[in-house]
Amino acid sequence: RPCHRSMKKPRRWRPPKSPPPPPSRVSPVPADLPVVRRPRHTLPLVLIAALLVVGIVLRLRHLDDPIGRTPDEITYTHQGAFLALHAIAAQPELVQQYNNDPQLWWYPPPTRIGYLWLLARSMHSALREDEYVGAYLSRTFSCLTLVVLIAVGLRFFNPWIAVLGLAFAIVYPV
C-alpha cells in the first residue's frame, strides 16, 4: 500500500451520471376537478384596458366644441385646403407662394409634406376644408399613439411599466 498521496492508483474515467428524474408532484386537488390557471399579469392588463378607454374618452370628449386655433394651425388648415382643392401636385406652387410673400415667413413653411398631404387627403375624403378636419386627424393619431405605447410597453418592458407609461400619457396635453 502506498504511503504518500501522489502514489495513489490513478482512477478510471467514468461518464458523469445523468441527473435523476424530477420527483412526481402530487396535486392536492382531486383529478376530477378542473384546474383553473390564471395568467400572471391579469391586473396590469385590466388596468391597461381601463386606462386606454379613459385616454380615448379624454381625447374625444371636447372634439366638437368651438375651438380657438393658433396661427400655426390656421396656416396648416389653409395649406391643407389649398392642396385638397388643387391636388397634391400643387405643392411646388404652395412653396412658391410662401417664398414670394415675406408676410408668410412668420408662419410655418409648407415643408411638412407628410402632414399636409395627409391633411389634404382627409379634407378631400371628408368633403370639408375647415379646422375640424385637422382636429379629427390629430385626435385619431393621438389615440393610435396610446395603442402604440401599450404595444411597446408590453413588448419591451414589464406590464406594470406599460401601465405607468400609459397613465402618464393619457393626461399628457398634446
GROMACS .gro file of N, CA, C and O in nm, residues 79 91 94-96 98 108-113 116:
model
   52
   79GLN      N    1  -5.311   7.564  -4.587
   79GLN     CA    2  -5.224   7.489  -4.677
   79GLN      C    3  -5.286   7.355  -4.715
   79GLN      O    4  -5.282   7.315  -4.832
   91GLN      N    5  -4.807   7.127  -5.465
   91GLN     CA    6  -4.712   7.155  -5.356
   91GLN      C    7  -4.605   7.256  -5.399
   91GLN      O    8  -4.576   7.349  -5.323
   94LEU      N    9  -4.748   7.601  -5.383
   94LEU     CA   10  -4.765   7.644  -5.245
   94LEU      C   11  -4.633   7.693  -5.185
   94LEU      O   12  -4.628   7.796  -5.118
   95VAL      N   13  -4.525   7.624  -5.215
   95VAL     CA   14  -4.393   7.666  -5.167
   95VAL      C   15  -4.353   7.798  -5.232
   95VAL      O   16  -4.298   7.887  -5.167
   96GLN      N   17  -4.385   7.814  -5.360
   96GLN     CA   18  -4.353   7.938  -5.431
   96GLN      C   19  -4.429   8.057  -5.372
   96GLN      O   20  -4.372   8.164  -5.355
   98TYR      N   21  -4.532   8.083  -5.070
   98TYR     CA   22  -4.471   8.110  -4.939
   98TYR      C   23  -4.341   8.188  -4.954
   98TYR      O   24  -4.315   8.282  -4.880
  108PRO      N   25  -4.547   7.880  -4.026
  108PRO     CA   26  -4.472   7.761  -4.066
  108PRO      C   27  -4.467   7.744  -4.218
  108PRO      O   28  -4.566   7.769  -4.287
  109PRO      N   29  -4.351   7.704  -4.269
  109PRO     CA   30  -4.341   7.682  -4.413
  109PRO      C   31  -4.414   7.554  -4.455
  109PRO      O   32  -4.437   7.466  -4.372
  110PRO      N   33  -4.450   7.545  -4.581
  110PRO     CA   34  -4.521   7.426  -4.629
  110PRO      C   35  -4.426   7.309  -4.658
  110PRO      O   36  -4.438   7.241  -4.760
  111THR      N   37  -4.330   7.289  -4.571
  111THR     CA   38  -4.234   7.180  -4.593
  111THR      C   39  -4.269   7.055  -4.515
  111THR      O   40  -4.201   6.954  -4.531
  112ARG      N   41  -4.369   7.061  -4.433
  112ARG     CA   42  -4.413   6.941  -4.360
  112ARG      C   43  -4.506   6.863  -4.452
  112ARG      O   44  -4.627   6.854  -4.430
  113ILE      N   45  -4.447   6.806  -4.551
  113ILE     CA   46  -4.522   6.747  -4.661
  113ILE      C   47  -4.609   6.631  -4.615
  113ILE      O   48  -4.725   6.619  -4.656
  116LEU      N   49  -4.914   6.765  -4.434
  116LEU     CA   50  -5.002   6.841  -4.524
  116LEU      C   51  -5.073   6.750  -4.623
  116LEU      O   52  -5.190   6.770  -4.654
   0.00000   0.00000   0.00000
